[in-house]
Amino acid sequence: MSFLDETDRVWDELKPLYEALHCHVRDELSNYYGEEIVGKAGNLPAHVLGNMWGQSWSNIYDLVYTPEGSLSSSEINLSNILIEKDIDEIEMVKIAENFFLSLGFEPLSDTFWERSLFIKPQDRNVVCHASAWDLNSDINDLRIKMCIERNAEDFSTIHHELGHIFYYQAYSDLPDIFQSGANDGFHEAVGDLLTLSITPEYLQKIDMVSEEEAKQANADPISLLMQQALDGVVSVPWTLMLDKWRAKVFTGETSPDELNNSWWALREFYQGIGAPRDRDADAFDPGAKYHIPGNTPYTRYYLAKILQYQFHESLCNQIGFDGPLHECSIYDNELAGEKLRAMLALGQSKDWQTALEALTGTRELSGKSMLNYYQPLKDWLDVQNAERTCGWGG
Ligand SMILES: [Zn+2]
C-alpha cells in the first residue's frame, strides 16, 4: 500500500468522529445565526468558524457547547490565568522547557536563550510565523522564532516548537545524514504529544490552578474534550486536503484556471466547508495560507495529528495509567521520558515504522488512539445528533 493510500485509510477510521462533530456544530451555529446563514444540511460556510481556513474551531467553542448547571464555571481559561498570574513570554517558554526537563531531557543551551526571537520587535518587520531552527547542532545552536502572545494558543505553540528543538538535541550525536525526524510527521508530533499532557492535574502541579479548580474541570470531561476536539479533530481533514490539492496542481491534473475551484471542491469534500459566497474566477484563496506560497509540505501535520495520539495512548499504557486518556499526563514520568528520548535519538537512522515500533510496539499508523481519546465526546455527540441528519454529501 502506498503512503498516500495509508493516509486515506486512517481518514476513513476518523471520519465518523469528525462527521459527528461537524453535525453538532452545524446545528448549533444554525440555531445561533438562523438557517439562512447556516443551513441544517450541507456544507458549513467558511466565515462563521472563527478561523479563515476552518482548520480550528476553538474560537467558537462558546457557541457550540454550554456546560450544564453547576458545571458552568468549571472551565480552565489558560489565557486568563497567564495574565492573572503575570506569567510573561519568557516564563511561558521556561514552563514548556521544564516539562521536557521533567522527562529527563537536557536543558536548553545559553545560546538558545540569547539568540531566539521570543517577542515581536518594535523597530522592524519580521515574519512572525512560529518556527524552530537547527542552525548548527555541532555547537548546539538551536533557536525558535516566534512573536509570543500571552494566551493559551501560544502556550501550546511554544510546546510545539520546543518539540522540534528537543528532537534536534536528541539526535545531535548521529552522523549528519541521520539528523532528521523519522518522518516529517514525527518532527511535528513531539511537542504536540506534550500538549495532551497539559491536564488539569498537571496545571495544578505547576501551580497554575488550585486543587479545587482542577477537580471542577475534571467534573466536565465533555467541556475539556470539546475544546480539544475543536482543534485536534477539526484539523484532520484540513491537513489531509491541503497536499491533495497541491499534488493535483503539481501533476497537472488541475489546470491553472481551476486552481481556486479545485481548492473549494476539496474543502467541501473533506471538511464539509464551503465558500461563503461564489468566488470570482481569478480568485486564489489557497494563497492566503502561509504554507502554499511558502511551499511547506503539509501532510506532516496530518501525520503528526495521528501520531501524537498513538504516542500518548501507548506511553500512558506503559506507565500503567488506567483512567480515561484525556486525564493522563506523562509529566515528570521517568519511564515515559526514557521511551520518548530513545525514539527521538534514532533520528532518521531507522525507517519510521521502526521508530514507531520502538515507542508504541506497532509499525502501523492508526486512527484508533485518537478515537479512544475522544470516545466520551463521541458518545455525547451521538446523543445530541440522534434526531439530526448528519453528513454533507462529501
Ligand atoms: Zn512545527
Tab-separated table of C-alpha atoms and ligand atoms in Angstrom:
chain	number	residue	atom	x	y	z
A	1	MET	CA	0.000	0.000	0.000
A	2	SER	CA	1.418	3.398	-0.935
A	3	PHE	CA	1.987	6.007	1.711
A	4	LEU	CA	-0.770	8.283	0.407
A	5	ASP	CA	-3.240	5.389	0.475
A	6	GLU	CA	-2.265	4.893	4.123
A	7	THR	CA	-3.307	8.463	4.893
A	8	ASP	CA	-6.722	7.790	3.325
A	9	ARG	CA	-7.132	4.577	5.282
A	10	VAL	CA	-6.644	6.457	8.553
A	11	TRP	CA	-9.059	9.183	7.423
A	12	ASP	CA	-11.712	6.507	6.884
A	13	GLU	CA	-11.230	5.497	10.535
A	14	LEU	CA	-11.546	9.059	11.798
A	15	LYS	CA	-14.287	10.383	9.544
A	16	PRO	CA	-17.220	9.251	11.752
A	17	LEU	CA	-15.786	11.257	14.654
A	18	TYR	CA	-15.298	14.369	12.511
A	19	GLU	CA	-18.724	13.948	10.975
A	20	ALA	CA	-20.369	13.787	14.410
A	21	LEU	CA	-18.601	16.982	15.463
A	22	HIS	CA	-19.438	18.688	12.149
A	23	CYS	CA	-23.097	17.707	12.588
A	24	HIS	CA	-23.338	19.098	16.105
A	25	VAL	CA	-21.503	22.339	15.280
A	26	ARG	CA	-23.632	22.913	12.177
A	27	ASP	CA	-26.833	22.554	14.157
A	28	GLU	CA	-25.692	24.818	16.978
A	29	LEU	CA	-24.484	27.500	14.566
A	30	SER	CA	-27.714	27.222	12.618
A	31	ASN	CA	-29.701	27.820	15.809
A	32	TYR	CA	-27.499	30.779	16.637
A	33	TYR	CA	-27.300	32.505	13.236
A	34	GLY	CA	-30.511	31.239	11.615
A	35	GLU	CA	-30.933	28.830	8.740
A	36	GLU	CA	-30.377	31.491	6.087
A	37	ILE	CA	-26.759	31.807	7.156
A	38	VAL	CA	-26.059	28.273	8.359
A	39	GLY	CA	-28.339	25.593	6.926
A	40	LYS	CA	-29.095	22.371	8.789
A	41	ALA	CA	-27.709	20.323	5.903
A	42	GLY	CA	-24.752	20.544	3.555
A	43	ASN	CA	-21.502	22.433	3.997
A	44	LEU	CA	-20.624	24.769	6.817
A	45	PRO	CA	-19.917	28.263	5.488
A	46	ALA	CA	-16.236	29.094	5.981
A	47	HIS	CA	-16.766	32.535	7.517
A	48	VAL	CA	-18.510	31.507	10.753
A	49	LEU	CA	-15.916	29.090	12.129
A	50	GLY	CA	-13.638	31.537	13.900
A	51	ASN	CA	-10.674	30.760	11.647
A	52	MET	CA	-10.477	31.633	7.974
A	53	TRP	CA	-9.300	28.171	6.929
A	54	GLY	CA	-11.677	26.358	9.240
A	55	GLN	CA	-8.640	24.445	10.489
A	56	SER	CA	-9.510	25.120	14.125
A	57	TRP	CA	-12.926	25.986	15.513
A	58	SER	CA	-11.696	26.738	19.055
A	59	ASN	CA	-12.807	30.333	18.779
A	60	ILE	CA	-16.465	29.343	18.512
A	61	TYR	CA	-16.384	26.960	21.472
A	62	ASP	CA	-18.842	29.156	23.398
A	63	LEU	CA	-21.378	28.884	20.577
A	64	VAL	CA	-21.347	25.102	20.369
A	65	TYR	CA	-21.091	23.940	23.955
A	66	THR	CA	-22.888	25.135	27.071
A	67	PRO	CA	-21.996	23.298	30.263
A	68	GLU	CA	-24.954	22.309	32.383
A	69	GLY	CA	-25.930	23.818	35.737
A	70	SER	CA	-23.223	23.667	38.361
A	71	LEU	CA	-20.593	22.888	35.734
A	72	SER	CA	-20.998	26.292	34.131
A	73	SER	CA	-17.981	27.835	35.838
A	74	SER	CA	-15.778	24.768	35.625
A	75	GLU	CA	-13.650	25.659	32.613
A	76	ILE	CA	-9.986	26.459	32.918
A	77	ASN	CA	-9.191	29.569	30.900
A	78	LEU	CA	-5.450	29.386	30.428
A	79	SER	CA	-5.268	32.736	28.622
A	80	ASN	CA	-6.761	34.455	31.663
A	81	ILE	CA	-4.521	32.547	34.052
A	82	LEU	CA	-1.382	33.663	32.198
A	83	ILE	CA	-2.458	37.280	32.583
A	84	GLU	CA	-3.698	36.952	36.176
A	85	LYS	CA	-0.533	35.211	37.329
A	86	ASP	CA	1.560	37.711	35.408
A	87	ILE	CA	3.430	34.994	33.515
A	88	ASP	CA	5.445	36.696	30.784
A	89	GLU	CA	6.586	35.383	27.386
A	90	ILE	CA	9.948	34.053	28.587
A	91	GLU	CA	8.367	32.351	31.580
A	92	MET	CA	5.958	30.618	29.222
A	93	VAL	CA	8.954	29.145	27.378
A	94	LYS	CA	10.538	28.149	30.706
A	95	ILE	CA	7.390	26.285	31.725
A	96	ALA	CA	7.457	24.339	28.462
A	97	GLU	CA	11.194	23.637	28.852
A	98	ASN	CA	10.537	22.425	32.367
A	99	PHE	CA	8.097	19.824	31.032
A	100	PHE	CA	10.868	18.381	28.846
A	101	LEU	CA	13.348	18.511	31.735
A	102	SER	CA	10.891	16.537	33.879
A	103	LEU	CA	11.183	13.783	31.252
A	104	GLY	CA	14.976	13.720	31.543
A	105	PHE	CA	15.909	15.918	28.557
A	106	GLU	CA	18.997	18.171	28.734
A	107	PRO	CA	18.348	21.872	29.464
A	108	LEU	CA	18.304	24.330	26.577
A	109	SER	CA	21.641	25.987	25.852
A	110	ASP	CA	22.550	29.565	26.748
A	111	THR	CA	22.643	30.399	23.039
A	112	PHE	CA	19.030	29.252	22.685
A	113	TRP	CA	18.012	31.907	25.186
A	114	GLU	CA	20.324	34.562	23.724
A	115	ARG	CA	19.623	34.061	20.024
A	116	SER	CA	15.962	33.047	19.790
A	117	LEU	CA	13.301	35.579	18.912
A	118	PHE	CA	10.516	35.429	21.520
A	119	ILE	CA	8.918	38.852	21.333
A	120	LYS	CA	7.837	40.861	18.313
A	121	PRO	CA	10.432	43.594	17.720
A	122	GLN	CA	9.131	47.178	17.703
A	123	ASP	CA	11.751	48.582	15.325
A	124	ARG	CA	11.449	46.315	12.264
A	125	ASN	CA	9.191	43.922	10.407
A	126	VAL	CA	9.730	40.209	10.973
A	127	VAL	CA	7.965	37.042	9.837
A	128	CYS	CA	6.063	36.095	12.977
A	129	HIS	CA	5.009	32.611	11.815
A	130	ALA	CA	6.433	30.412	14.589
A	131	SER	CA	9.312	28.097	13.663
A	132	ALA	CA	12.225	26.157	15.159
A	133	TRP	CA	15.739	26.079	13.746
A	134	ASP	CA	18.737	23.771	13.869
A	135	LEU	CA	21.448	26.201	12.747
A	136	ASN	CA	24.416	24.145	13.850
A	137	SER	CA	23.809	21.188	16.093
A	138	ASP	CA	27.574	20.568	16.455
A	139	ILE	CA	27.702	23.598	18.710
A	140	ASN	CA	24.097	23.205	19.892
A	141	ASP	CA	22.963	26.391	18.120
A	142	LEU	CA	19.221	25.751	18.244
A	143	ARG	CA	16.668	28.542	18.209
A	144	ILE	CA	12.997	29.355	17.914
A	145	LYS	CA	11.463	32.344	16.178
A	146	MET	CA	8.077	33.416	17.382
A	147	CYS	CA	6.177	36.543	18.396
A	148	ILE	CA	4.741	35.138	21.596
A	149	GLU	CA	1.448	36.444	22.857
A	150	ARG	CA	0.288	35.613	26.328
A	151	ASN	CA	-2.577	33.274	25.532
A	152	ALA	CA	-3.425	29.570	25.585
A	153	GLU	CA	-2.845	29.114	21.853
A	154	ASP	CA	0.707	30.413	22.010
A	155	PHE	CA	1.378	28.445	25.193
A	156	SER	CA	0.579	25.369	23.167
A	157	THR	CA	2.609	26.570	20.153
A	158	ILE	CA	5.667	27.025	22.392
A	159	HIS	CA	5.443	23.335	23.356
A	160	HIS	CA	5.174	22.504	19.662
A	161	GLU	CA	8.303	24.475	18.731
A	162	LEU	CA	10.304	23.124	21.674
A	163	GLY	CA	9.354	19.636	20.482
A	164	HIS	CA	11.439	20.353	17.368
A	165	ILE	CA	14.311	21.744	19.452
A	166	PHE	CA	14.492	18.747	21.802
A	167	TYR	CA	14.273	16.385	18.820
A	168	TYR	CA	17.268	18.190	17.215
A	169	GLN	CA	19.080	17.893	20.526
A	170	ALA	CA	18.221	14.208	20.964
A	171	TYR	CA	19.776	13.134	17.640
A	172	SER	CA	22.649	15.640	17.526
A	173	ASP	CA	25.263	12.882	18.112
A	174	LEU	CA	24.272	10.998	14.952
A	175	PRO	CA	26.091	11.423	11.622
A	176	ASP	CA	24.699	14.429	9.714
A	177	ILE	CA	22.793	12.278	7.258
A	178	PHE	CA	20.645	10.808	10.038
A	179	GLN	CA	19.940	14.125	11.737
A	180	SER	CA	16.291	14.424	10.892
A	181	GLY	CA	12.936	13.122	12.077
A	182	ALA	CA	11.862	9.513	11.428
A	183	ASN	CA	9.500	11.216	9.016
A	184	ASP	CA	8.218	14.803	8.843
A	185	GLY	CA	5.172	13.885	10.909
A	186	PHE	CA	7.305	12.692	13.823
A	187	HIS	CA	9.019	16.062	13.999
A	188	GLU	CA	5.699	17.866	14.243
A	189	ALA	CA	4.251	15.395	16.765
A	190	VAL	CA	6.757	15.656	19.635
A	191	GLY	CA	5.663	18.964	21.137
A	192	ASP	CA	2.011	18.226	20.353
A	193	LEU	CA	2.337	14.998	22.328
A	194	LEU	CA	3.186	17.038	25.411
A	195	THR	CA	0.197	19.329	24.970
A	196	LEU	CA	-2.060	16.296	25.504
A	197	SER	CA	-0.476	16.049	28.950
A	198	ILE	CA	-1.479	19.600	29.906
A	199	THR	CA	-4.273	18.205	32.062
A	200	PRO	CA	-5.962	19.955	34.990
A	201	GLU	CA	-3.800	17.871	37.384
A	202	TYR	CA	-0.660	18.952	35.561
A	203	LEU	CA	-1.712	22.603	35.763
A	204	GLN	CA	-2.307	22.081	39.458
A	205	LYS	CA	1.148	20.527	39.911
A	206	ILE	CA	2.825	23.558	38.358
A	207	ASP	CA	0.659	25.944	40.409
A	208	MET	CA	-1.392	27.367	37.565
A	209	VAL	CA	-4.721	26.260	39.072
A	210	SER	CA	-5.888	25.244	42.535
A	211	GLU	CA	-6.853	21.725	43.545
A	212	GLU	CA	-10.491	22.805	43.583
A	213	GLU	CA	-10.287	24.256	40.052
A	214	ALA	CA	-8.627	21.106	38.741
A	215	LYS	CA	-11.326	18.973	40.317
A	216	GLN	CA	-14.086	21.118	38.828
A	217	ALA	CA	-12.544	20.998	35.373
A	218	ASN	CA	-12.370	17.212	35.502
A	219	ALA	CA	-16.029	17.031	36.502
A	220	ASP	CA	-16.971	18.098	32.965
A	221	PRO	CA	-14.911	15.950	30.590
A	222	ILE	CA	-17.122	16.912	27.634
A	223	SER	CA	-16.065	20.515	28.016
A	224	LEU	CA	-12.374	19.544	28.094
A	225	LEU	CA	-12.695	17.192	25.154
A	226	MET	CA	-14.829	19.602	23.131
A	227	GLN	CA	-12.192	22.310	23.499
A	228	GLN	CA	-9.513	19.908	22.308
A	229	ALA	CA	-11.574	18.362	19.522
A	230	LEU	CA	-12.425	21.751	18.031
A	231	ASP	CA	-8.731	21.995	17.324
A	232	GLY	CA	-7.373	18.429	17.132
A	233	VAL	CA	-10.202	16.619	15.361
A	234	VAL	CA	-11.167	19.587	13.194
A	235	SER	CA	-7.686	19.909	11.754
A	236	VAL	CA	-7.599	16.300	10.494
A	237	PRO	CA	-9.448	16.718	7.145
A	238	TRP	CA	-7.860	20.131	6.617
A	239	THR	CA	-4.319	18.811	6.985
A	240	LEU	CA	-5.190	15.974	4.622
A	241	MET	CA	-6.811	18.085	1.882
A	242	LEU	CA	-4.091	20.676	1.542
A	243	ASP	CA	-1.481	18.399	-0.052
A	244	LYS	CA	-4.206	16.617	-2.028
A	245	TRP	CA	-4.835	19.963	-3.699
A	246	ARG	CA	-1.127	20.646	-4.158
A	247	ALA	CA	-0.487	17.193	-5.623
A	248	LYS	CA	-3.179	17.770	-8.250
A	249	VAL	CA	-1.591	21.105	-9.141
A	250	PHE	CA	1.880	19.597	-9.441
A	251	THR	CA	0.754	16.643	-11.572
A	252	GLY	CA	-1.164	18.959	-13.902
A	253	GLU	CA	-4.485	17.301	-13.113
A	254	THR	CA	-5.695	20.719	-12.018
A	255	SER	CA	-5.301	23.289	-14.780
A	256	PRO	CA	-4.245	26.855	-13.921
A	257	ASP	CA	-7.763	28.231	-14.437
A	258	GLU	CA	-9.147	25.645	-11.999
A	259	LEU	CA	-6.820	26.418	-9.093
A	260	ASN	CA	-9.463	28.061	-6.931
A	261	ASN	CA	-12.383	25.825	-7.860
A	262	SER	CA	-10.349	22.735	-7.150
A	263	TRP	CA	-9.401	24.178	-3.747
A	264	TRP	CA	-13.047	24.622	-2.744
A	265	ALA	CA	-14.109	21.289	-4.213
A	266	LEU	CA	-11.596	19.547	-1.943
A	267	ARG	CA	-12.533	21.641	1.071
A	268	GLU	CA	-16.157	20.684	0.559
A	269	PHE	CA	-15.325	17.034	0.052
A	270	TYR	CA	-13.020	16.575	3.059
A	271	GLN	CA	-14.000	19.300	5.524
A	272	GLY	CA	-17.646	19.817	4.622
A	273	ILE	CA	-16.823	23.541	4.476
A	274	GLY	CA	-17.854	25.771	1.581
A	275	ALA	CA	-17.016	29.302	0.435
A	276	PRO	CA	-19.337	31.905	1.980
A	277	ARG	CA	-20.265	33.166	-1.492
A	278	ASP	CA	-19.402	32.452	-5.129
A	279	ARG	CA	-15.754	33.062	-5.756
A	280	ASP	CA	-14.503	35.036	-8.749
A	281	ALA	CA	-12.875	33.010	-11.483
A	282	ASP	CA	-9.495	34.664	-10.930
A	283	ALA	CA	-9.512	34.404	-7.101
A	284	PHE	CA	-6.683	32.459	-5.476
A	285	ASP	CA	-7.800	31.598	-1.961
A	286	PRO	CA	-5.098	28.948	-1.308
A	287	GLY	CA	-2.525	31.762	-1.414
A	288	ALA	CA	-3.770	33.056	1.930
A	289	LYS	CA	-2.320	30.031	3.691
A	290	TYR	CA	1.335	30.514	4.652
A	291	HIS	CA	2.356	27.007	3.584
A	292	ILE	CA	1.178	27.450	-0.022
A	293	PRO	CA	3.375	30.399	-1.113
A	294	GLY	CA	5.919	29.190	1.494
A	295	ASN	CA	5.935	25.796	-0.260
A	296	THR	CA	5.961	23.894	3.032
A	297	PRO	CA	4.766	20.279	2.824
A	298	TYR	CA	1.601	19.790	4.827
A	299	THR	CA	0.941	16.052	5.162
A	300	ARG	CA	3.434	16.230	8.046
A	301	TYR	CA	0.777	17.952	10.163
A	302	TYR	CA	-1.756	15.286	9.306
A	303	LEU	CA	0.646	12.535	10.328
A	304	ALA	CA	1.565	14.435	13.468
A	305	LYS	CA	-2.104	14.686	14.487
A	306	ILE	CA	-2.468	10.921	14.206
A	307	LEU	CA	0.903	10.057	15.751
A	308	GLN	CA	0.545	12.343	18.739
A	309	TYR	CA	-2.437	10.293	19.978
A	310	GLN	CA	-0.699	6.998	19.197
A	311	PHE	CA	2.326	8.117	21.222
A	312	HIS	CA	0.121	9.398	24.045
A	313	GLU	CA	-2.007	6.271	24.370
A	314	SER	CA	0.994	3.989	24.210
A	315	LEU	CA	3.007	5.931	26.796
A	316	CYS	CA	0.006	6.153	29.122
A	317	ASN	CA	-0.455	2.392	28.886
A	318	GLN	CA	3.229	1.782	29.509
A	319	ILE	CA	3.313	3.931	32.632
A	320	GLY	CA	0.347	1.985	33.969
A	321	PHE	CA	-2.279	4.714	33.670
A	322	ASP	CA	-5.704	3.135	33.525
A	323	GLY	CA	-8.143	6.067	33.586
A	324	PRO	CA	-9.578	7.905	30.573
A	325	LEU	CA	-6.804	9.025	28.210
A	326	HIS	CA	-7.591	12.732	28.493
A	327	GLU	CA	-6.745	12.559	32.213
A	328	CYS	CA	-3.303	11.035	31.627
A	329	SER	CA	-0.225	13.240	31.858
A	330	ILE	CA	3.297	11.979	31.229
A	331	TYR	CA	4.735	14.984	33.089
A	332	ASP	CA	7.603	14.066	35.397
A	333	ASN	CA	7.445	10.399	34.460
A	334	GLU	CA	10.873	8.858	34.101
A	335	LEU	CA	9.785	5.814	32.124
A	336	ALA	CA	7.777	7.872	29.619
A	337	GLY	CA	10.774	10.170	29.213
A	338	GLU	CA	13.147	7.271	28.604
A	339	LYS	CA	10.869	5.762	25.982
A	340	LEU	CA	10.385	9.050	24.181
A	341	ARG	CA	14.060	10.022	24.232
A	342	ALA	CA	15.086	6.590	22.926
A	343	MET	CA	12.852	7.031	19.904
A	344	LEU	CA	13.927	10.601	19.221
A	345	ALA	CA	17.605	9.627	19.487
A	346	LEU	CA	17.131	7.352	16.446
A	347	GLY	CA	16.713	10.411	14.230
A	348	GLN	CA	16.248	9.034	10.754
A	349	SER	CA	18.836	6.276	11.162
A	350	LYS	CA	15.939	3.777	11.016
A	351	ASP	CA	12.750	3.812	8.935
A	352	TRP	CA	9.734	5.485	10.556
A	353	GLN	CA	7.944	2.199	11.150
A	354	THR	CA	10.862	1.018	13.288
A	355	ALA	CA	10.881	4.302	15.206
A	356	LEU	CA	7.128	3.984	15.762
A	357	GLU	CA	7.599	0.421	16.937
A	358	ALA	CA	10.326	1.483	19.374
A	359	LEU	CA	7.840	3.694	21.178
A	360	THR	CA	4.480	2.033	20.657
A	361	GLY	CA	5.152	-1.602	19.747
A	362	THR	CA	3.280	-1.261	16.453
A	363	ARG	CA	4.546	-0.472	12.950
A	364	GLU	CA	1.231	0.812	11.673
A	365	LEU	CA	-0.229	4.293	11.503
A	366	SER	CA	-3.642	4.134	13.166
A	367	GLY	CA	-6.519	6.465	13.994
A	368	LYS	CA	-7.688	4.187	16.829
A	369	SER	CA	-5.816	6.055	19.556
A	370	MET	CA	-7.479	9.310	18.610
A	371	LEU	CA	-10.862	7.574	18.596
A	372	ASN	CA	-10.179	6.119	22.043
A	373	TYR	CA	-9.132	9.512	23.353
A	374	TYR	CA	-12.358	11.166	22.205
A	375	GLN	CA	-14.714	8.247	22.906
A	376	PRO	CA	-16.564	10.044	25.768
A	377	LEU	CA	-17.143	13.030	23.466
A	378	LYS	CA	-18.236	10.799	20.585
A	379	ASP	CA	-20.808	9.104	22.859
A	380	TRP	CA	-22.108	12.514	23.910
A	381	LEU	CA	-22.237	13.774	20.307
A	382	ASP	CA	-24.159	10.696	19.195
A	383	VAL	CA	-26.868	11.505	21.741
A	384	GLN	CA	-27.019	15.154	20.588
A	385	ASN	CA	-27.139	14.117	16.940
A	386	ALA	CA	-29.739	11.392	17.360
A	387	GLU	CA	-32.520	13.407	15.678
A	388	ARG	CA	-30.280	15.256	13.228
A	389	THR	CA	-29.310	14.345	9.695
A	390	CYS	CA	-25.541	14.293	9.581
A	391	GLY	CA	-23.066	14.407	6.700
A	392	TRP	CA	-22.698	16.949	3.923
A	393	GLY	CA	-22.640	14.885	0.777
A	394	GLY	CA	-18.812	14.840	0.577
B	1	ZN	ZN	6.395	22.510	13.576
